[in-house]
């Protein structure tokens, strides 16, 4: 019963490209299955009537084709599966990551995502340039007909430059960094051997000690987009009580897990769209693979009700709110955790495949992402948790 307690009681997946969807209702909620009735309202609300109560899913811009409401559910061991035909009235919009938002001649402040303290304030960039990514360094010999003297040199920003990596930005230090950031050396060990192979200088928020990135040189900072917030300075005000910049339009910060999920999902969409990359190796700063991720779908809307909703009674003050949920855009991904030795052969193949794109994240972010993926998988209906040898998860935008 431990597995059932984690599984969502209702789960909806809608695909824009296929104009179709599936609705899964857990056995203890659906009853015999034939007692479930589905109705699509004009205000983009999907009414799902079960033997005991009505659940509402808000699906903006989506209409249910009437004929699909009459389909007989497929009864499985774990619940009822209903296949739906839908019509999307408008294309899904994906949120942009920090990498996709930075522009020249705009003033930005950089905040620690964990405590919202300002670490860099009022930075204006004359140049915002993308860095070569992936395995470009290994391919330099193929580009040049003579030895390239710049092949092994680091590309570093000048003052008023911002260089964009896949999951990080490179900035020049300024005098204010001494007041907001701290540095400490971190030992680097080889993958399979406990042998010291070097050191790197980690950069942390002075207020909360959260690691934000690395010091590339004494003059250059590398900040991970999962660890910082970037705010246009004209839209923020200083909150002296919390020592942070609080946007006037949105004073409620996303939780750590939700922010990381949204940031990484947005970046995966941008990379897949711009470079046709779909397989990723999530690595820590030392280059050790933590997660192998295969991006499957980017045209998906999902909505669900957690197990806790089933315990609410009709006269509960939170009953109405708990039985209504909002569909959100999501990525459907397949993944392996590299700590799982059961699939070592597949993991070895991925690590040698040049088409697999490496994405560097701080160790703590890799661990949070692992937790997010495992949690997403455990909440899915059992028949949807695996595809071939891979585990399935959804990352919300």
Short mmCIF file of N, CA and C in Angstrom, two decimals, residues 188-312:
data_model
loop_
_atom_site.label_atom_id
_atom_site.label_comp_id
_atom_site.label_asym_id
_atom_site.label_seq_id
_atom_site.Cartn_x
_atom_site.Cartn_y
_atom_site.Cartn_z
N UNK A 188 39.08 17.98 -6.35
CA UNK A 188 38.48 17.22 -7.44
C UNK A 188 39.12 15.84 -7.48
N UNK A 189 38.28 14.80 -7.50
CA UNK A 189 38.78 13.43 -7.53
C UNK A 189 38.36 12.76 -8.84
N UNK A 190 39.18 11.84 -9.31
CA UNK A 190 38.85 11.08 -10.50
C UNK A 190 37.67 10.17 -10.22
N UNK A 191 36.90 9.85 -11.28
CA UNK A 191 35.66 9.09 -11.14
C UNK A 191 35.82 7.81 -10.35
N UNK A 192 36.65 6.93 -10.82
CA UNK A 192 36.72 5.59 -10.26
C UNK A 192 37.81 5.42 -9.21
N UNK A 193 38.57 6.47 -8.97
CA UNK A 193 39.68 6.38 -8.02
C UNK A 193 39.59 7.52 -7.02
N UNK A 194 39.87 7.21 -5.79
CA UNK A 194 39.91 8.26 -4.77
C UNK A 194 41.27 8.96 -4.82
N UNK A 195 41.59 9.46 -6.00
CA UNK A 195 42.88 10.10 -6.21
C UNK A 195 42.67 11.56 -6.58
N UNK A 196 43.32 12.43 -5.85
CA UNK A 196 43.17 13.86 -6.08
C UNK A 196 43.69 14.23 -7.46
N UNK A 197 42.84 14.92 -8.25
CA UNK A 197 43.26 15.30 -9.59
C UNK A 197 43.32 16.81 -9.78
N UNK A 198 43.01 17.57 -8.73
CA UNK A 198 43.08 19.01 -8.85
C UNK A 198 42.15 19.71 -7.87
N UNK A 199 42.02 21.01 -8.04
CA UNK A 199 41.13 21.80 -7.21
C UNK A 199 40.39 22.81 -8.06
N UNK A 200 39.22 23.20 -7.59
CA UNK A 200 38.49 24.31 -8.19
C UNK A 200 38.03 25.22 -7.05
N UNK A 201 37.78 26.47 -7.39
CA UNK A 201 37.37 27.44 -6.38
C UNK A 201 35.87 27.64 -6.47
N UNK A 202 35.17 27.23 -5.43
CA UNK A 202 33.72 27.36 -5.39
C UNK A 202 33.34 28.75 -4.89
N UNK A 203 32.26 29.31 -5.45
CA UNK A 203 31.77 30.63 -5.07
C UNK A 203 30.41 30.47 -4.40
N UNK A 204 30.25 31.07 -3.22
CA UNK A 204 29.02 30.91 -2.44
C UNK A 204 28.45 32.27 -2.03
N UNK A 205 27.16 32.27 -1.74
CA UNK A 205 26.49 33.46 -1.21
C UNK A 205 26.99 33.70 0.22
N UNK A 206 27.41 34.90 0.50
CA UNK A 206 27.94 35.20 1.83
C UNK A 206 26.85 35.12 2.90
N UNK A 207 25.61 35.38 2.51
CA UNK A 207 24.51 35.42 3.49
C UNK A 207 24.06 34.04 3.92
N UNK A 208 23.87 33.10 2.95
CA UNK A 208 23.32 31.79 3.29
C UNK A 208 24.27 30.63 3.01
N UNK A 209 25.44 30.94 2.44
CA UNK A 209 26.49 29.93 2.17
C UNK A 209 26.11 28.93 1.07
N UNK A 210 25.07 29.21 0.30
CA UNK A 210 24.71 28.35 -0.82
C UNK A 210 25.72 28.51 -1.95
N UNK A 211 26.17 27.41 -2.53
CA UNK A 211 27.10 27.46 -3.66
C UNK A 211 26.38 27.97 -4.89
N UNK A 212 26.91 29.02 -5.49
CA UNK A 212 26.30 29.64 -6.67
C UNK A 212 27.05 29.32 -7.96
N UNK A 213 28.32 28.97 -7.84
CA UNK A 213 29.10 28.70 -9.04
C UNK A 213 30.57 28.51 -8.71
N UNK A 214 31.42 28.98 -9.62
CA UNK A 214 32.86 28.79 -9.46
C UNK A 214 33.61 30.06 -9.86
N UNK A 215 34.83 30.12 -9.42
CA UNK A 215 35.74 31.18 -9.85
C UNK A 215 36.63 30.61 -10.95
N UNK A 216 36.44 31.08 -12.17
CA UNK A 216 37.23 30.58 -13.31
C UNK A 216 38.64 31.14 -13.25
N UNK A 217 38.75 32.44 -13.04
CA UNK A 217 40.02 33.11 -12.75
C UNK A 217 39.74 34.10 -11.63
N UNK A 218 40.75 34.82 -11.22
CA UNK A 218 40.56 35.81 -10.15
C UNK A 218 39.65 36.95 -10.58
N UNK A 219 39.40 37.06 -11.91
CA UNK A 219 38.58 38.15 -12.43
C UNK A 219 37.26 37.69 -13.03
N UNK A 220 37.02 36.38 -13.11
CA UNK A 220 35.85 35.86 -13.82
C UNK A 220 35.05 34.90 -12.94
N UNK A 221 33.73 35.09 -12.93
CA UNK A 221 32.81 34.24 -12.18
C UNK A 221 31.98 33.38 -13.12
N UNK A 222 31.72 32.17 -12.68
CA UNK A 222 30.81 31.26 -13.38
C UNK A 222 29.63 31.00 -12.45
N UNK A 223 28.43 31.47 -12.83
CA UNK A 223 27.24 31.33 -12.00
C UNK A 223 26.24 30.42 -12.69
N UNK A 224 25.75 29.42 -11.97
CA UNK A 224 24.77 28.48 -12.53
C UNK A 224 23.37 29.08 -12.49
N UNK A 225 22.62 28.89 -13.57
CA UNK A 225 21.29 29.50 -13.65
C UNK A 225 20.30 28.85 -12.69
N UNK A 226 20.62 27.67 -12.18
CA UNK A 226 19.74 27.03 -11.20
C UNK A 226 19.90 27.63 -9.81
N UNK A 227 20.95 28.43 -9.61
CA UNK A 227 21.25 28.96 -8.27
C UNK A 227 20.99 30.45 -8.13
N UNK A 228 20.67 31.13 -9.22
CA UNK A 228 20.50 32.58 -9.17
C UNK A 228 19.16 33.01 -9.76
N UNK A 229 18.71 34.16 -9.33
CA UNK A 229 17.58 34.85 -9.95
C UNK A 229 18.13 36.08 -10.65
N UNK A 230 17.61 36.36 -11.83
CA UNK A 230 18.04 37.55 -12.57
C UNK A 230 16.84 38.45 -12.75
N UNK A 231 16.95 39.67 -12.25
CA UNK A 231 15.83 40.59 -12.28
C UNK A 231 16.22 41.88 -12.99
N UNK A 232 15.39 42.37 -13.92
CA UNK A 232 15.62 43.72 -14.47
C UNK A 232 15.52 44.73 -13.34
N UNK A 233 16.50 45.57 -13.19
CA UNK A 233 16.57 46.46 -12.02
C UNK A 233 15.41 47.45 -11.96
N UNK A 234 14.85 47.81 -13.10
CA UNK A 234 13.76 48.79 -13.08
C UNK A 234 12.48 48.21 -12.49
N UNK A 235 12.38 46.87 -12.37
CA UNK A 235 11.18 46.23 -11.85
C UNK A 235 11.32 45.78 -10.41
N UNK A 236 12.41 46.17 -9.75
CA UNK A 236 12.61 45.68 -8.39
C UNK A 236 12.77 46.82 -7.41
N UNK A 237 12.50 46.53 -6.16
CA UNK A 237 12.69 47.50 -5.10
C UNK A 237 13.46 46.84 -3.97
N UNK A 238 14.16 47.61 -3.21
CA UNK A 238 14.98 47.05 -2.14
C UNK A 238 14.16 46.87 -0.88
N UNK A 239 14.16 45.67 -0.34
CA UNK A 239 13.51 45.35 0.92
C UNK A 239 14.59 45.31 2.00
N UNK A 240 14.70 46.37 2.78
CA UNK A 240 15.79 46.49 3.75
C UNK A 240 15.70 45.43 4.84
N UNK A 241 14.48 44.95 5.13
CA UNK A 241 14.32 43.98 6.21
C UNK A 241 14.86 42.61 5.85
N UNK A 242 14.81 42.26 4.56
CA UNK A 242 15.28 40.93 4.16
C UNK A 242 16.59 40.99 3.38
N UNK A 243 17.10 42.21 3.16
CA UNK A 243 18.37 42.39 2.44
C UNK A 243 18.30 41.76 1.05
N UNK A 244 17.18 41.94 0.38
CA UNK A 244 17.04 41.35 -0.95
C UNK A 244 16.24 42.27 -1.84
N UNK A 245 16.26 42.00 -3.11
CA UNK A 245 15.44 42.74 -4.06
C UNK A 245 14.17 41.96 -4.30
N UNK A 246 13.03 42.60 -4.12
CA UNK A 246 11.75 41.92 -4.25
C UNK A 246 10.98 42.53 -5.41
N UNK A 247 10.66 41.77 -6.47
CA UNK A 247 9.93 42.32 -7.59
C UNK A 247 8.55 42.80 -7.16
N UNK A 248 8.17 43.97 -7.62
CA UNK A 248 6.86 44.51 -7.26
C UNK A 248 5.73 43.65 -7.81
N UNK A 249 5.94 43.03 -8.97
CA UNK A 249 4.88 42.26 -9.61
C UNK A 249 4.73 40.86 -9.05
N UNK A 250 5.74 40.35 -8.35
CA UNK A 250 5.66 38.97 -7.87
C UNK A 250 6.55 38.79 -6.64
N UNK A 251 6.00 39.06 -5.46
CA UNK A 251 6.80 39.00 -4.24
C UNK A 251 6.92 37.60 -3.70
N UNK A 252 6.14 36.66 -4.22
CA UNK A 252 6.20 35.28 -3.73
C UNK A 252 7.19 34.49 -4.58
N UNK A 253 8.24 34.02 -3.97
CA UNK A 253 9.27 33.28 -4.68
C UNK A 253 8.86 31.83 -4.88
N UNK A 254 9.30 31.27 -5.98
CA UNK A 254 9.08 29.85 -6.20
C UNK A 254 9.90 29.05 -5.20
N UNK A 255 9.39 27.90 -4.82
CA UNK A 255 10.16 27.03 -3.95
C UNK A 255 11.41 26.56 -4.69
N UNK A 256 12.38 26.09 -3.93
CA UNK A 256 13.65 25.65 -4.52
C UNK A 256 13.42 24.58 -5.58
N UNK A 257 12.66 23.54 -5.23
CA UNK A 257 12.44 22.44 -6.18
C UNK A 257 11.68 22.90 -7.41
N UNK A 258 10.66 23.72 -7.20
CA UNK A 258 9.85 24.18 -8.33
C UNK A 258 10.68 25.07 -9.26
N UNK A 259 11.51 25.94 -8.69
CA UNK A 259 12.34 26.81 -9.50
C UNK A 259 13.34 26.00 -10.32
N UNK A 260 13.97 25.04 -9.69
CA UNK A 260 14.95 24.22 -10.39
C UNK A 260 14.28 23.42 -11.50
N UNK A 261 13.11 22.86 -11.22
CA UNK A 261 12.38 22.08 -12.22
C UNK A 261 12.04 22.95 -13.42
N UNK A 262 11.50 24.13 -13.18
CA UNK A 262 11.11 25.02 -14.27
C UNK A 262 12.31 25.52 -15.06
N UNK A 263 13.39 25.83 -14.36
CA UNK A 263 14.59 26.35 -15.02
C UNK A 263 15.22 25.30 -15.94
N UNK A 264 15.38 24.08 -15.44
CA UNK A 264 15.99 23.02 -16.25
C UNK A 264 15.07 22.63 -17.40
N UNK A 265 13.77 22.53 -17.14
CA UNK A 265 12.82 22.18 -18.21
C UNK A 265 12.86 23.21 -19.34
N UNK A 266 12.87 24.49 -18.98
CA UNK A 266 12.93 25.54 -20.00
C UNK A 266 14.20 25.45 -20.82
N UNK A 267 15.30 25.15 -20.15
CA UNK A 267 16.58 25.06 -20.86
C UNK A 267 16.62 23.85 -21.79
N UNK A 268 16.04 22.73 -21.38
CA UNK A 268 15.99 21.55 -22.24
C UNK A 268 15.20 21.84 -23.51
N UNK A 269 14.09 22.57 -23.37
CA UNK A 269 13.29 22.93 -24.54
C UNK A 269 14.09 23.82 -25.48
N UNK A 270 14.79 24.81 -24.94
CA UNK A 270 15.58 25.72 -25.77
C UNK A 270 16.68 24.98 -26.52
N UNK A 271 17.37 24.08 -25.86
CA UNK A 271 18.45 23.33 -26.51
C UNK A 271 17.92 22.37 -27.56
N UNK A 272 16.81 21.71 -27.27
CA UNK A 272 16.25 20.76 -28.24
C UNK A 272 15.72 21.49 -29.46
N UNK A 273 15.14 22.67 -29.25
CA UNK A 273 14.59 23.44 -30.36
C UNK A 273 15.68 24.05 -31.23
N UNK A 274 16.73 24.59 -30.60
CA UNK A 274 17.78 25.28 -31.35
C UNK A 274 18.79 24.33 -31.97
N UNK A 275 19.07 23.21 -31.32
CA UNK A 275 20.16 22.35 -31.77
C UNK A 275 19.74 20.90 -32.02
N UNK A 276 18.43 20.62 -31.93
CA UNK A 276 17.93 19.25 -32.14
C UNK A 276 18.65 18.25 -31.23
N UNK A 277 18.82 18.64 -29.97
CA UNK A 277 19.43 17.76 -28.97
C UNK A 277 18.32 17.20 -28.09
N UNK A 278 18.33 15.89 -27.89
CA UNK A 278 17.27 15.26 -27.11
C UNK A 278 17.80 14.35 -26.00
N UNK A 279 19.07 14.03 -26.04
CA UNK A 279 19.64 13.18 -24.99
C UNK A 279 20.71 13.97 -24.23
N UNK A 280 20.60 13.94 -22.91
CA UNK A 280 21.45 14.77 -22.07
C UNK A 280 22.08 13.95 -20.96
N UNK A 281 23.31 14.29 -20.64
CA UNK A 281 24.00 13.72 -19.48
C UNK A 281 24.13 14.82 -18.44
N UNK A 282 23.35 14.71 -17.36
CA UNK A 282 23.41 15.70 -16.29
C UNK A 282 24.62 15.37 -15.41
N UNK A 283 25.56 16.30 -15.34
CA UNK A 283 26.83 16.05 -14.66
C UNK A 283 27.08 17.08 -13.56
N UNK A 284 27.83 16.65 -12.54
CA UNK A 284 28.23 17.60 -11.50
C UNK A 284 29.44 18.40 -11.97
N UNK A 285 29.89 19.40 -11.23
CA UNK A 285 31.00 20.25 -11.70
C UNK A 285 32.29 19.51 -12.00
N UNK A 286 32.46 18.32 -11.42
CA UNK A 286 33.66 17.53 -11.69
C UNK A 286 33.55 16.70 -12.96
N UNK A 287 32.39 16.79 -13.65
CA UNK A 287 32.19 16.03 -14.88
C UNK A 287 31.68 14.63 -14.67
N UNK A 288 31.27 14.29 -13.47
CA UNK A 288 30.73 12.96 -13.19
C UNK A 288 29.26 12.91 -13.55
N UNK A 289 28.87 11.95 -14.40
CA UNK A 289 27.47 11.81 -14.82
C UNK A 289 26.60 11.37 -13.65
N UNK A 290 25.50 12.09 -13.44
CA UNK A 290 24.58 11.79 -12.35
C UNK A 290 23.26 11.23 -12.87
N UNK A 291 22.76 11.81 -13.99
CA UNK A 291 21.48 11.41 -14.58
C UNK A 291 21.62 11.40 -16.09
N UNK A 292 21.07 10.39 -16.73
CA UNK A 292 20.95 10.36 -18.19
C UNK A 292 19.49 10.63 -18.53
N UNK A 293 19.26 11.66 -19.34
CA UNK A 293 17.91 12.16 -19.58
C UNK A 293 17.60 12.17 -21.07
N UNK A 294 16.46 11.62 -21.44
CA UNK A 294 16.02 11.58 -22.84
C UNK A 294 14.73 12.37 -22.95
N UNK A 295 14.78 13.49 -23.67
CA UNK A 295 13.61 14.34 -23.83
C UNK A 295 12.68 13.73 -24.87
N UNK A 296 11.46 13.40 -24.44
CA UNK A 296 10.54 12.66 -25.31
C UNK A 296 9.50 13.59 -25.95
N UNK A 297 8.75 14.33 -25.13
CA UNK A 297 7.69 15.21 -25.64
C UNK A 297 7.80 16.59 -25.01
N UNK A 298 7.52 17.62 -25.82
CA UNK A 298 7.48 18.99 -25.30
C UNK A 298 6.13 19.64 -25.53
N UNK A 299 5.16 18.89 -26.02
CA UNK A 299 3.84 19.44 -26.37
C UNK A 299 2.75 18.96 -25.42
N UNK A 300 3.09 18.77 -24.17
CA UNK A 300 2.22 18.07 -23.23
C UNK A 300 1.65 19.00 -22.17
N UNK A 301 0.38 18.80 -21.85
CA UNK A 301 -0.26 19.40 -20.69
C UNK A 301 -0.56 18.29 -19.70
N UNK A 302 -0.29 18.52 -18.42
CA UNK A 302 -0.60 17.52 -17.40
C UNK A 302 -1.34 18.18 -16.25
N UNK A 303 -2.19 17.39 -15.61
CA UNK A 303 -2.90 17.82 -14.40
C UNK A 303 -3.11 16.59 -13.54
N UNK A 304 -3.11 16.78 -12.23
CA UNK A 304 -3.27 15.62 -11.35
C UNK A 304 -3.77 16.06 -9.98
N UNK A 305 -4.34 15.11 -9.26
CA UNK A 305 -4.74 15.31 -7.88
C UNK A 305 -3.92 14.37 -7.00
N UNK A 306 -3.22 14.89 -6.00
CA UNK A 306 -2.41 14.03 -5.13
C UNK A 306 -3.27 13.15 -4.24
N UNK A 307 -2.65 12.17 -3.66
CA UNK A 307 -3.35 11.21 -2.82
C UNK A 307 -4.05 11.88 -1.64
N UNK A 308 -3.47 12.95 -1.11
CA UNK A 308 -4.04 13.60 0.08
C UNK A 308 -5.44 14.13 -0.16
N UNK A 309 -5.79 14.46 -1.42
CA UNK A 309 -7.11 15.02 -1.72
C UNK A 309 -8.22 14.03 -1.39
N UNK A 310 -7.94 12.74 -1.51
CA UNK A 310 -8.96 11.73 -1.27
C UNK A 310 -9.47 11.74 0.17
N UNK A 311 -8.70 12.30 1.09
CA UNK A 311 -9.08 12.28 2.50
C UNK A 311 -9.96 13.46 2.89
N UNK A 312 -10.11 14.47 2.01
CA UNK A 312 -10.96 15.61 2.34
C UNK A 312 -12.43 15.20 2.33
#
